[in-house]
């Protein structure tokens, strides 16, 4: 069976991701850098030249970045330990950077 998490990048809560990264031993300046990368992001919607108010983005791994797929994989890294079948994880966006 194949599971497609194509929208999963949008569902990663920043606070949980940062907690997991810290549990993997990422601390100090690197963790602060990743926190700064994720926090204080905003988004709005534009339709026919009309723009909504900006709203804070509290979850998602920014797509189109080099580190985005790595952060997503770090977030789901413990998933295979909770599934009773053969599991392979990959984030295909990272392949374009190799």
PDB file of N, CA and C in Angstrom:
ATOM      1  N   UNK A   1       0.844  -1.169   0.000  1.00  0.00           N
ATOM      2  CA  UNK A   1       0.000   0.000   0.000  1.00  0.00           C
ATOM      3  C   UNK A   1       0.894   1.239   0.000  1.00  0.00           C
ATOM      4  N   UNK A   2       0.494   2.258  -0.732  1.00  0.00           N
ATOM      5  CA  UNK A   2       1.217   3.516  -0.789  1.00  0.00           C
ATOM      6  C   UNK A   2       0.333   4.592  -0.190  1.00  0.00           C
ATOM      7  N   UNK A   3       0.925   5.405   0.677  1.00  0.00           N
ATOM      8  CA  UNK A   3       0.206   6.529   1.263  1.00  0.00           C
ATOM      9  C   UNK A   3       0.829   7.812   0.743  1.00  0.00           C
ATOM     10  N   UNK A   4       0.023   8.682   0.202  1.00  0.00           N
ATOM     11  CA  UNK A   4       0.493   9.949  -0.345  1.00  0.00           C
ATOM     12  C   UNK A   4       0.198  11.060   0.650  1.00  0.00           C
ATOM     13  N   UNK A   5       1.230  11.681   1.132  1.00  0.00           N
ATOM     14  CA  UNK A   5       1.097  12.791   2.075  1.00  0.00           C
ATOM     15  C   UNK A   5       1.353  14.111   1.359  1.00  0.00           C
ATOM     16  N   UNK A   6       0.781  14.286   0.180  1.00  0.00           N
ATOM     17  CA  UNK A   6       1.081  15.460  -0.639  1.00  0.00           C
ATOM     18  C   UNK A   6       0.752  16.772   0.052  1.00  0.00           C
ATOM     19  N   UNK A   7      -0.231  16.802   0.901  1.00  0.00           N
ATOM     20  CA  UNK A   7      -0.579  18.025   1.630  1.00  0.00           C
ATOM     21  C   UNK A   7      -0.026  18.018   3.049  1.00  0.00           C
ATOM     22  N   UNK A   8       0.724  16.986   3.385  1.00  0.00           N
ATOM     23  CA  UNK A   8       1.200  16.837   4.757  1.00  0.00           C
ATOM     24  C   UNK A   8       2.163  17.946   5.170  1.00  0.00           C
ATOM     25  N   UNK A   9       2.912  18.503   4.236  1.00  0.00           N
ATOM     26  CA  UNK A   9       3.820  19.605   4.559  1.00  0.00           C
ATOM     27  C   UNK A   9       3.048  20.743   5.221  1.00  0.00           C
ATOM     28  N   UNK A  10       1.797  20.943   4.803  1.00  0.00           N
ATOM     29  CA  UNK A  10       0.979  22.038   5.340  1.00  0.00           C
ATOM     30  C   UNK A  10       0.450  21.753   6.743  1.00  0.00           C
ATOM     31  N   UNK A  11       0.533  20.529   7.185  1.00  0.00           N
ATOM     32  CA  UNK A  11      -0.091  20.122   8.452  1.00  0.00           C
ATOM     33  C   UNK A  11       0.888  20.004   9.612  1.00  0.00           C
ATOM     34  N   UNK A  12       2.155  20.302   9.409  1.00  0.00           N
ATOM     35  CA  UNK A  12       3.159  20.137  10.454  1.00  0.00           C
ATOM     36  C   UNK A  12       3.117  21.324  11.419  1.00  0.00           C
ATOM     37  N   UNK A  13       2.693  21.104  12.680  1.00  0.00           N
ATOM     38  CA  UNK A  13       2.675  22.203  13.649  1.00  0.00           C
ATOM     39  C   UNK A  13       4.103  22.594  14.049  1.00  0.00           C
ATOM     40  N   UNK A  14       4.399  23.873  13.989  1.00  0.00           N
ATOM     41  CA  UNK A  14       5.755  24.347  14.277  1.00  0.00           C
ATOM     42  C   UNK A  14       6.225  23.928  15.666  1.00  0.00           C
ATOM     43  N   UNK A  15       5.366  24.062  16.674  1.00  0.00           N
ATOM     44  CA  UNK A  15       5.797  23.741  18.042  1.00  0.00           C
ATOM     45  C   UNK A  15       6.152  22.262  18.187  1.00  0.00           C
ATOM     46  N   UNK A  16       5.407  21.384  17.555  1.00  0.00           N
ATOM     47  CA  UNK A  16       5.719  19.941  17.634  1.00  0.00           C
ATOM     48  C   UNK A  16       6.999  19.623  16.875  1.00  0.00           C
ATOM     49  N   UNK A  17       7.179  20.243  15.714  1.00  0.00           N
ATOM     50  CA  UNK A  17       8.403  20.019  14.933  1.00  0.00           C
ATOM     51  C   UNK A  17       9.627  20.459  15.738  1.00  0.00           C
ATOM     52  N   UNK A  18       9.568  21.632  16.340  1.00  0.00           N
ATOM     53  CA  UNK A  18      10.701  22.122  17.128  1.00  0.00           C
ATOM     54  C   UNK A  18      10.972  21.217  18.327  1.00  0.00           C
ATOM     55  N   UNK A  19       9.913  20.699  18.959  1.00  0.00           N
ATOM     56  CA  UNK A  19      10.075  19.764  20.073  1.00  0.00           C
ATOM     57  C   UNK A  19      10.791  18.496  19.607  1.00  0.00           C
ATOM     58  N   UNK A  20      10.380  17.958  18.463  1.00  0.00           N
ATOM     59  CA  UNK A  20      11.017  16.748  17.938  1.00  0.00           C
ATOM     60  C   UNK A  20      12.475  17.003  17.581  1.00  0.00           C
ATOM     61  N   UNK A  21      12.751  18.141  16.962  1.00  0.00           N
ATOM     62  CA  UNK A  21      14.130  18.451  16.607  1.00  0.00           C
ATOM     63  C   UNK A  21      15.005  18.520  17.852  1.00  0.00           C
ATOM     64  N   UNK A  22      14.472  19.118  18.906  1.00  0.00           N
ATOM     65  CA  UNK A  22      15.229  19.196  20.158  1.00  0.00           C
ATOM     66  C   UNK A  22      15.451  17.806  20.746  1.00  0.00           C
ATOM     67  N   UNK A  23      14.444  16.937  20.624  1.00  0.00           N
ATOM     68  CA  UNK A  23      14.600  15.573  21.145  1.00  0.00           C
ATOM     69  C   UNK A  23      15.639  14.784  20.348  1.00  0.00           C
ATOM     70  N   UNK A  24      15.893  15.175  19.098  1.00  0.00           N
ATOM     71  CA  UNK A  24      16.933  14.543  18.281  1.00  0.00           C
ATOM     72  C   UNK A  24      18.312  15.129  18.568  1.00  0.00           C
ATOM     73  N   UNK A  25      18.382  16.110  19.472  1.00  0.00           N
ATOM     74  CA  UNK A  25      19.670  16.682  19.842  1.00  0.00           C
ATOM     75  C   UNK A  25      20.002  17.990  19.145  1.00  0.00           C
ATOM     76  N   UNK A  26      19.078  18.522  18.384  1.00  0.00           N
ATOM     77  CA  UNK A  26      19.312  19.811  17.719  1.00  0.00           C
ATOM     78  C   UNK A  26      18.980  20.900  18.728  1.00  0.00           C
ATOM     79  N   UNK A  27      19.983  21.696  19.066  1.00  0.00           N
ATOM     80  CA  UNK A  27      19.809  22.698  20.125  1.00  0.00           C
ATOM     81  C   UNK A  27      20.559  23.976  19.775  1.00  0.00           C
ATOM     82  N   UNK A  28      20.506  24.895  20.695  1.00  0.00           N
ATOM     83  CA  UNK A  28      21.270  26.137  20.654  1.00  0.00           C
ATOM     84  C   UNK A  28      21.030  26.913  19.359  1.00  0.00           C
ATOM     85  N   UNK A  29      22.098  27.350  18.723  1.00  0.00           N
ATOM     86  CA  UNK A  29      21.976  28.239  17.563  1.00  0.00           C
ATOM     87  C   UNK A  29      21.225  27.604  16.398  1.00  0.00           C
ATOM     88  N   UNK A  30      21.424  26.310  16.176  1.00  0.00           N
ATOM     89  CA  UNK A  30      20.749  25.649  15.047  1.00  0.00           C
ATOM     90  C   UNK A  30      19.239  25.619  15.286  1.00  0.00           C
ATOM     91  N   UNK A  31      18.825  25.271  16.492  1.00  0.00           N
ATOM     92  CA  UNK A  31      17.397  25.243  16.805  1.00  0.00           C
ATOM     93  C   UNK A  31      16.808  26.652  16.737  1.00  0.00           C
ATOM     94  N   UNK A  32      17.537  27.635  17.219  1.00  0.00           N
ATOM     95  CA  UNK A  32      17.068  29.024  17.135  1.00  0.00           C
ATOM     96  C   UNK A  32      16.941  29.474  15.683  1.00  0.00           C
ATOM     97  N   UNK A  33      17.879  29.050  14.842  1.00  0.00           N
ATOM     98  CA  UNK A  33      17.827  29.403  13.422  1.00  0.00           C
ATOM     99  C   UNK A  33      16.587  28.785  12.759  1.00  0.00           C
ATOM    100  N   UNK A  34      16.321  27.520  13.052  1.00  0.00           N
ATOM    101  CA  UNK A  34      15.144  26.852  12.475  1.00  0.00           C
ATOM    102  C   UNK A  34      13.865  27.503  12.999  1.00  0.00           C
ATOM    103  N   UNK A  35      13.830  27.841  14.283  1.00  0.00           N
ATOM    104  CA  UNK A  35      12.665  28.509  14.858  1.00  0.00           C
ATOM    105  C   UNK A  35      12.421  29.841  14.134  1.00  0.00           C
ATOM    106  N   UNK A  36      13.469  30.605  13.920  1.00  0.00           N
ATOM    107  CA  UNK A  36      13.341  31.890  13.220  1.00  0.00           C
ATOM    108  C   UNK A  36      12.862  31.687  11.783  1.00  0.00           C
ATOM    109  N   UNK A  37      13.286  30.595  11.159  1.00  0.00           N
ATOM    110  CA  UNK A  37      12.868  30.273   9.795  1.00  0.00           C
ATOM    111  C   UNK A  37      11.370  29.972   9.736  1.00  0.00           C
ATOM    112  N   UNK A  38      10.839  29.328  10.768  1.00  0.00           N
ATOM    113  CA  UNK A  38       9.440  28.906  10.771  1.00  0.00           C
ATOM    114  C   UNK A  38       8.485  29.972  11.305  1.00  0.00           C
ATOM    115  N   UNK A  39       8.913  30.729  12.291  1.00  0.00           N
ATOM    116  CA  UNK A  39       7.999  31.634  12.982  1.00  0.00           C
ATOM    117  C   UNK A  39       7.821  32.961  12.253  1.00  0.00           C
ATOM    118  N   UNK A  40       6.777  33.655  12.662  1.00  0.00           N
ATOM    119  CA  UNK A  40       6.445  34.988  12.145  1.00  0.00           C
ATOM    120  C   UNK A  40       6.152  35.007  10.643  1.00  0.00           C
ATOM    121  N   UNK A  41       5.627  33.907  10.140  1.00  0.00           N
ATOM    122  CA  UNK A  41       5.192  33.865   8.742  1.00  0.00           C
ATOM    123  C   UNK A  41       3.710  34.230   8.693  1.00  0.00           C
ATOM    124  N   UNK A  42       3.329  34.891   7.616  1.00  0.00           N
ATOM    125  CA  UNK A  42       1.932  35.269   7.428  1.00  0.00           C
ATOM    126  C   UNK A  42       1.519  34.927   6.011  1.00  0.00           C
ATOM    127  N   UNK A  43       0.207  34.812   5.832  1.00  0.00           N
ATOM    128  CA  UNK A  43      -0.310  34.557   4.494  1.00  0.00           C
ATOM    129  C   UNK A  43      -1.613  35.311   4.302  1.00  0.00           C
ATOM    130  N   UNK A  44      -1.941  35.532   3.049  1.00  0.00           N
ATOM    131  CA  UNK A  44      -3.221  36.149   2.705  1.00  0.00           C
ATOM    132  C   UNK A  44      -3.701  35.509   1.409  1.00  0.00           C
ATOM    133  N   UNK A  45      -4.917  35.823   1.042  1.00  0.00           N
ATOM    134  CA  UNK A  45      -5.512  35.309  -0.190  1.00  0.00           C
ATOM    135  C   UNK A  45      -5.845  36.500  -1.075  1.00  0.00           C
ATOM    136  N   UNK A  46      -5.503  36.392  -2.357  1.00  0.00           N
ATOM    137  CA  UNK A  46      -5.821  37.449  -3.317  1.00  0.00           C
ATOM    138  C   UNK A  46      -6.702  36.846  -4.406  1.00  0.00           C
ATOM    139  N   UNK A  47      -7.872  37.466  -4.616  1.00  0.00           N
ATOM    140  CA  UNK A  47      -8.794  37.041  -5.673  1.00  0.00           C
ATOM    141  C   UNK A  47      -9.261  38.299  -6.392  1.00  0.00           C
ATOM    142  N   UNK A  48      -9.026  38.328  -7.689  1.00  0.00           N
ATOM    143  CA  UNK A  48      -9.445  39.477  -8.501  1.00  0.00           C
ATOM    144  C   UNK A  48      -9.025  40.808  -7.877  1.00  0.00           C
ATOM    145  N   UNK A  49      -7.768  40.926  -7.531  1.00  0.00           N
ATOM    146  CA  UNK A  49      -7.186  42.157  -6.966  1.00  0.00           C
ATOM    147  C   UNK A  49      -7.660  42.478  -5.553  1.00  0.00           C
ATOM    148  N   UNK A  50      -8.511  41.669  -4.981  1.00  0.00           N
ATOM    149  CA  UNK A  50      -8.956  41.873  -3.600  1.00  0.00           C
ATOM    150  C   UNK A  50      -8.111  40.976  -2.696  1.00  0.00           C
ATOM    151  N   UNK A  51      -7.614  41.560  -1.624  1.00  0.00           N
ATOM    152  CA  UNK A  51      -6.739  40.823  -0.721  1.00  0.00           C
ATOM    153  C   UNK A  51      -7.373  40.704   0.657  1.00  0.00           C
ATOM    154  N   UNK A  52      -7.270  39.529   1.221  1.00  0.00           N
ATOM    155  CA  UNK A  52      -7.739  39.326   2.593  1.00  0.00           C
ATOM    156  C   UNK A  52      -6.722  39.916   3.564  1.00  0.00           C
ATOM    157  N   UNK A  53      -7.103  39.972   4.827  1.00  0.00           N
ATOM    158  CA  UNK A  53      -6.150  40.347   5.857  1.00  0.00           C
ATOM    159  C   UNK A  53      -5.103  39.246   5.985  1.00  0.00           C
ATOM    160  N   UNK A  54      -3.930  39.617   6.459  1.00  0.00           N
ATOM    161  CA  UNK A  54      -2.897  38.624   6.697  1.00  0.00           C
ATOM    162  C   UNK A  54      -3.228  37.837   7.958  1.00  0.00           C
ATOM    163  N   UNK A  55      -2.926  36.548   7.919  1.00  0.00           N
ATOM    164  CA  UNK A  55      -3.153  35.662   9.065  1.00  0.00           C
ATOM    165  C   UNK A  55      -1.845  34.948   9.376  1.00  0.00           C
ATOM    166  N   UNK A  56      -1.584  34.674  10.648  1.00  0.00           N
ATOM    167  CA  UNK A  56      -0.337  33.977  10.995  1.00  0.00           C
ATOM    168  C   UNK A  56      -0.364  32.531  10.496  1.00  0.00           C
ATOM    169  N   UNK A  57       0.785  32.030  10.114  1.00  0.00           N
ATOM    170  CA  UNK A  57       0.947  30.644   9.691  1.00  0.00           C
ATOM    171  C   UNK A  57       1.572  29.901  10.863  1.00  0.00           C
ATOM    172  N   UNK A  58       0.805  29.029  11.502  1.00  0.00           N
ATOM    173  CA  UNK A  58       1.257  28.326  12.697  1.00  0.00           C
ATOM    174  C   UNK A  58       1.681  26.890  12.422  1.00  0.00           C
ATOM    175  N   UNK A  59       1.449  26.445  11.206  1.00  0.00           N
ATOM    176  CA  UNK A  59       1.883  25.109  10.823  1.00  0.00           C
ATOM    177  C   UNK A  59       2.323  25.154   9.368  1.00  0.00           C
ATOM    178  N   UNK A  60       3.052  24.184   8.976  1.00  0.00           N
ATOM    179  CA  UNK A  60       3.563  23.934   7.631  1.00  0.00           C
ATOM    180  C   UNK A  60       5.068  24.058   7.612  1.00  0.00           C
ATOM    181  N   UNK A  61       5.649  23.275   6.760  1.00  0.00           N
ATOM    182  CA  UNK A  61       7.064  23.381   6.457  1.00  0.00           C
ATOM    183  C   UNK A  61       7.140  24.137   5.141  1.00  0.00           C
ATOM    184  N   UNK A  62       7.833  25.276   5.111  1.00  0.00           N
ATOM    185  CA  UNK A  62       7.879  26.067   3.875  1.00  0.00           C
ATOM    186  C   UNK A  62       8.392  25.238   2.693  1.00  0.00           C
ATOM    187  N   UNK A  63       7.573  25.160   1.661  1.00  0.00           N
ATOM    188  CA  UNK A  63       7.947  24.395   0.478  1.00  0.00           C
ATOM    189  C   UNK A  63       8.795  25.253  -0.441  1.00  0.00           C
ATOM    190  N   UNK A  64       9.623  24.596  -1.219  1.00  0.00           N
ATOM    191  CA  UNK A  64      10.506  25.310  -2.125  1.00  0.00           C
ATOM    192  C   UNK A  64      11.828  25.665  -1.477  1.00  0.00           C
ATOM    193  N   UNK A  65      11.987  25.307  -0.214  1.00  0.00           N
ATOM    194  CA  UNK A  65      13.256  25.557   0.469  1.00  0.00           C
ATOM    195  C   UNK A  65      14.088  24.277   0.461  1.00  0.00           C
ATOM    196  N   UNK A  66      15.369  24.422   0.614  1.00  0.00           N
ATOM    197  CA  UNK A  66      16.246  23.258   0.653  1.00  0.00           C
ATOM    198  C   UNK A  66      16.014  22.464   1.935  1.00  0.00           C
ATOM    199  N   UNK A  67      15.786  23.140   3.047  1.00  0.00           N
ATOM    200  CA  UNK A  67      15.650  22.459   4.335  1.00  0.00           C
ATOM    201  C   UNK A  67      14.239  21.915   4.580  1.00  0.00           C
ATOM    202  N   UNK A  68      13.249  22.351   3.818  1.00  0.00           N
ATOM    203  CA  UNK A  68      11.871  21.920   4.024  1.00  0.00           C
ATOM    204  C   UNK A  68      11.679  20.413   4.048  1.00  0.00           C
ATOM    205  N   UNK A  69      12.142  19.688   3.031  1.00  0.00           N
ATOM    206  CA  UNK A  69      11.973  18.226   3.050  1.00  0.00           C
ATOM    207  C   UNK A  69      12.692  17.556   4.213  1.00  0.00           C
ATOM    208  N   UNK A  70      13.846  18.093   4.611  1.00  0.00           N
ATOM    209  CA  UNK A  70      14.577  17.527   5.745  1.00  0.00           C
ATOM    210  C   UNK A  70      13.773  17.718   7.030  1.00  0.00           C
ATOM    211  N   UNK A  71      13.185  18.900   7.204  1.00  0.00           N
ATOM    212  CA  UNK A  71      12.362  19.147   8.390  1.00  0.00           C
ATOM    213  C   UNK A  71      11.145  18.233   8.407  1.00  0.00           C
ATOM    214  N   UNK A  72      10.533  18.022   7.243  1.00  0.00           N
ATOM    215  CA  UNK A  72       9.370  17.137   7.172  1.00  0.00           C
ATOM    216  C   UNK A  72       9.760  15.709   7.541  1.00  0.00           C
ATOM    217  N   UNK A  73      10.874  15.232   7.004  1.00  0.00           N
ATOM    218  CA  UNK A  73      11.327  13.879   7.338  1.00  0.00           C
ATOM    219  C   UNK A  73      11.647  13.754   8.822  1.00  0.00           C
ATOM    220  N   UNK A  74      12.230  14.787   9.414  1.00  0.00           N
ATOM    221  CA  UNK A  74      12.497  14.758  10.860  1.00  0.00           C
ATOM    222  C   UNK A  74      11.186  14.655  11.625  1.00  0.00           C
ATOM    223  N   UNK A  75      10.159  15.328  11.132  1.00  0.00           N
ATOM    224  CA  UNK A  75       8.865  15.301  11.812  1.00  0.00           C
ATOM    225  C   UNK A  75       8.216  13.917  11.762  1.00  0.00           C
ATOM    226  N   UNK A  76       8.322  13.224  10.642  1.00  0.00           N
ATOM    227  CA  UNK A  76       7.664  11.917  10.511  1.00  0.00           C
ATOM    228  C   UNK A  76       8.606  10.750  10.762  1.00  0.00           C
ATOM    229  N   UNK A  77       9.817  11.025  11.194  1.00  0.00           N
ATOM    230  CA  UNK A  77      10.844  10.000  11.375  1.00  0.00           C
ATOM    231  C   UNK A  77      10.406   8.852  12.278  1.00  0.00           C
ATOM    232  N   UNK A  78       9.604   9.118  13.295  1.00  0.00           N
ATOM    233  CA  UNK A  78       9.189   8.069  14.226  1.00  0.00           C
ATOM    234  C   UNK A  78       7.951   7.304  13.750  1.00  0.00           C
ATOM    235  N   UNK A  79       7.404   7.677  12.629  1.00  0.00           N
ATOM    236  CA  UNK A  79       6.204   7.021  12.104  1.00  0.00           C
ATOM    237  C   UNK A  79       6.379   5.512  11.892  1.00  0.00           C
ATOM    238  N   UNK A  80       7.489   5.047  11.291  1.00  0.00           N
ATOM    239  CA  UNK A  80       7.620   3.598  11.068  1.00  0.00           C
ATOM    240  C   UNK A  80       7.599   2.778  12.345  1.00  0.00           C
ATOM    241  N   UNK A  81       7.996   3.337  13.473  1.00  0.00           N
ATOM    242  CA  UNK A  81       7.978   2.592  14.733  1.00  0.00           C
ATOM    243  C   UNK A  81       6.582   2.301  15.232  1.00  0.00           C
ATOM    244  N   UNK A  82       5.599   2.972  14.670  1.00  0.00           N
ATOM    245  CA  UNK A  82       4.212   2.794  15.099  1.00  0.00           C
ATOM    246  C   UNK A  82       3.351   2.059  14.070  1.00  0.00           C
ATOM    247  N   UNK A  83       3.990   1.565  13.009  1.00  0.00           N
ATOM    248  CA  UNK A  83       3.261   0.859  11.948  1.00  0.00           C
ATOM    249  C   UNK A  83       3.817  -0.556  11.842  1.00  0.00           C
ATOM    250  N   UNK A  84       2.919  -1.537  11.749  1.00  0.00           N
ATOM    251  CA  UNK A  84       3.342  -2.930  11.733  1.00  0.00           C
ATOM    252  C   UNK A  84       3.416  -3.477  10.311  1.00  0.00           C
ATOM    253  N   UNK A  85       4.182  -2.807   9.472  1.00  0.00           N
ATOM    254  CA  UNK A  85       4.454  -3.297   8.126  1.00  0.00           C
ATOM    255  C   UNK A  85       5.726  -2.621   7.645  1.00  0.00           C
ATOM    256  N   UNK A  86       6.198  -3.026   6.481  1.00  0.00           N
ATOM    257  CA  UNK A  86       7.412  -2.449   5.916  1.00  0.00           C
ATOM    258  C   UNK A  86       7.111  -1.006   5.484  1.00  0.00           C
ATOM    259  N   UNK A  87       7.968  -0.079   5.907  1.00  0.00           N
ATOM    260  CA  UNK A  87       7.750   1.334   5.624  1.00  0.00           C
ATOM    261  C   UNK A  87       9.033   1.941   5.057  1.00  0.00           C
ATOM    262  N   UNK A  88       8.880   2.756   4.028  1.00  0.00           N
ATOM    263  CA  UNK A  88       9.981   3.549   3.496  1.00  0.00           C
ATOM    264  C   UNK A  88       9.513   4.987   3.439  1.00  0.00           C
ATOM    265  N   UNK A  89      10.355   5.895   3.932  1.00  0.00           N
ATOM    266  CA  UNK A  89      10.009   7.312   3.937  1.00  0.00           C
ATOM    267  C   UNK A  89      10.890   8.069   2.956  1.00  0.00           C
ATOM    268  N   UNK A  90      10.304   9.029   2.278  1.00  0.00           N
ATOM    269  CA  UNK A  90      11.085   9.932   1.448  1.00  0.00           C
ATOM    270  C   UNK A  90      10.294  11.200   1.216  1.00  0.00           C
ATOM    271  N   UNK A  91      11.017  12.252   0.974  1.00  0.00           N
ATOM    272  CA  UNK A  91      10.400  13.522   0.573  1.00  0.00           C
ATOM    273  C   UNK A  91      10.993  13.832  -0.794  1.00  0.00           C
ATOM    274  N   UNK A  92      10.215  13.663  -1.841  1.00  0.00           N
ATOM    275  CA  UNK A  92      10.768  13.727  -3.182  1.00  0.00           C
ATOM    276  C   UNK A  92      11.315  15.100  -3.566  1.00  0.00           C
ATOM    277  N   UNK A  93      10.917  16.157  -2.892  1.00  0.00           N
ATOM    278  CA  UNK A  93      11.440  17.474  -3.223  1.00  0.00           C
ATOM    279  C   UNK A  93      12.939  17.563  -2.972  1.00  0.00           C
ATOM    280  N   UNK A  94      13.450  16.726  -2.077  1.00  0.00           N
ATOM    281  CA  UNK A  94      14.872  16.778  -1.766  1.00  0.00           C
ATOM    282  C   UNK A  94      15.719  16.228  -2.917  1.00  0.00           C
ATOM    283  N   UNK A  95      15.142  15.384  -3.745  1.00  0.00           N
ATOM    284  CA  UNK A  95      15.897  14.787  -4.835  1.00  0.00           C
ATOM    285  C   UNK A  95      16.413  15.816  -5.821  1.00  0.00           C
ATOM    286  N   UNK A  96      15.702  16.924  -5.985  1.00  0.00           N
ATOM    287  CA  UNK A  96      16.143  17.924  -6.944  1.00  0.00           C
ATOM    288  C   UNK A  96      17.354  18.692  -6.457  1.00  0.00           C
ATOM    289  N   UNK A  97      17.743  18.525  -5.196  1.00  0.00           N
ATOM    290  CA  UNK A  97      18.875  19.248  -4.641  1.00  0.00           C
ATOM    291  C   UNK A  97      20.122  18.390  -4.538  1.00  0.00           C
ATOM    292  N   UNK A  98      20.005  17.100  -4.864  1.00  0.00           N
ATOM    293  CA  UNK A  98      21.156  16.188  -4.729  1.00  0.00           C
ATOM    294  C   UNK A  98      21.975  16.259  -5.996  1.00  0.00           C
TER     295      UNK A  98
END
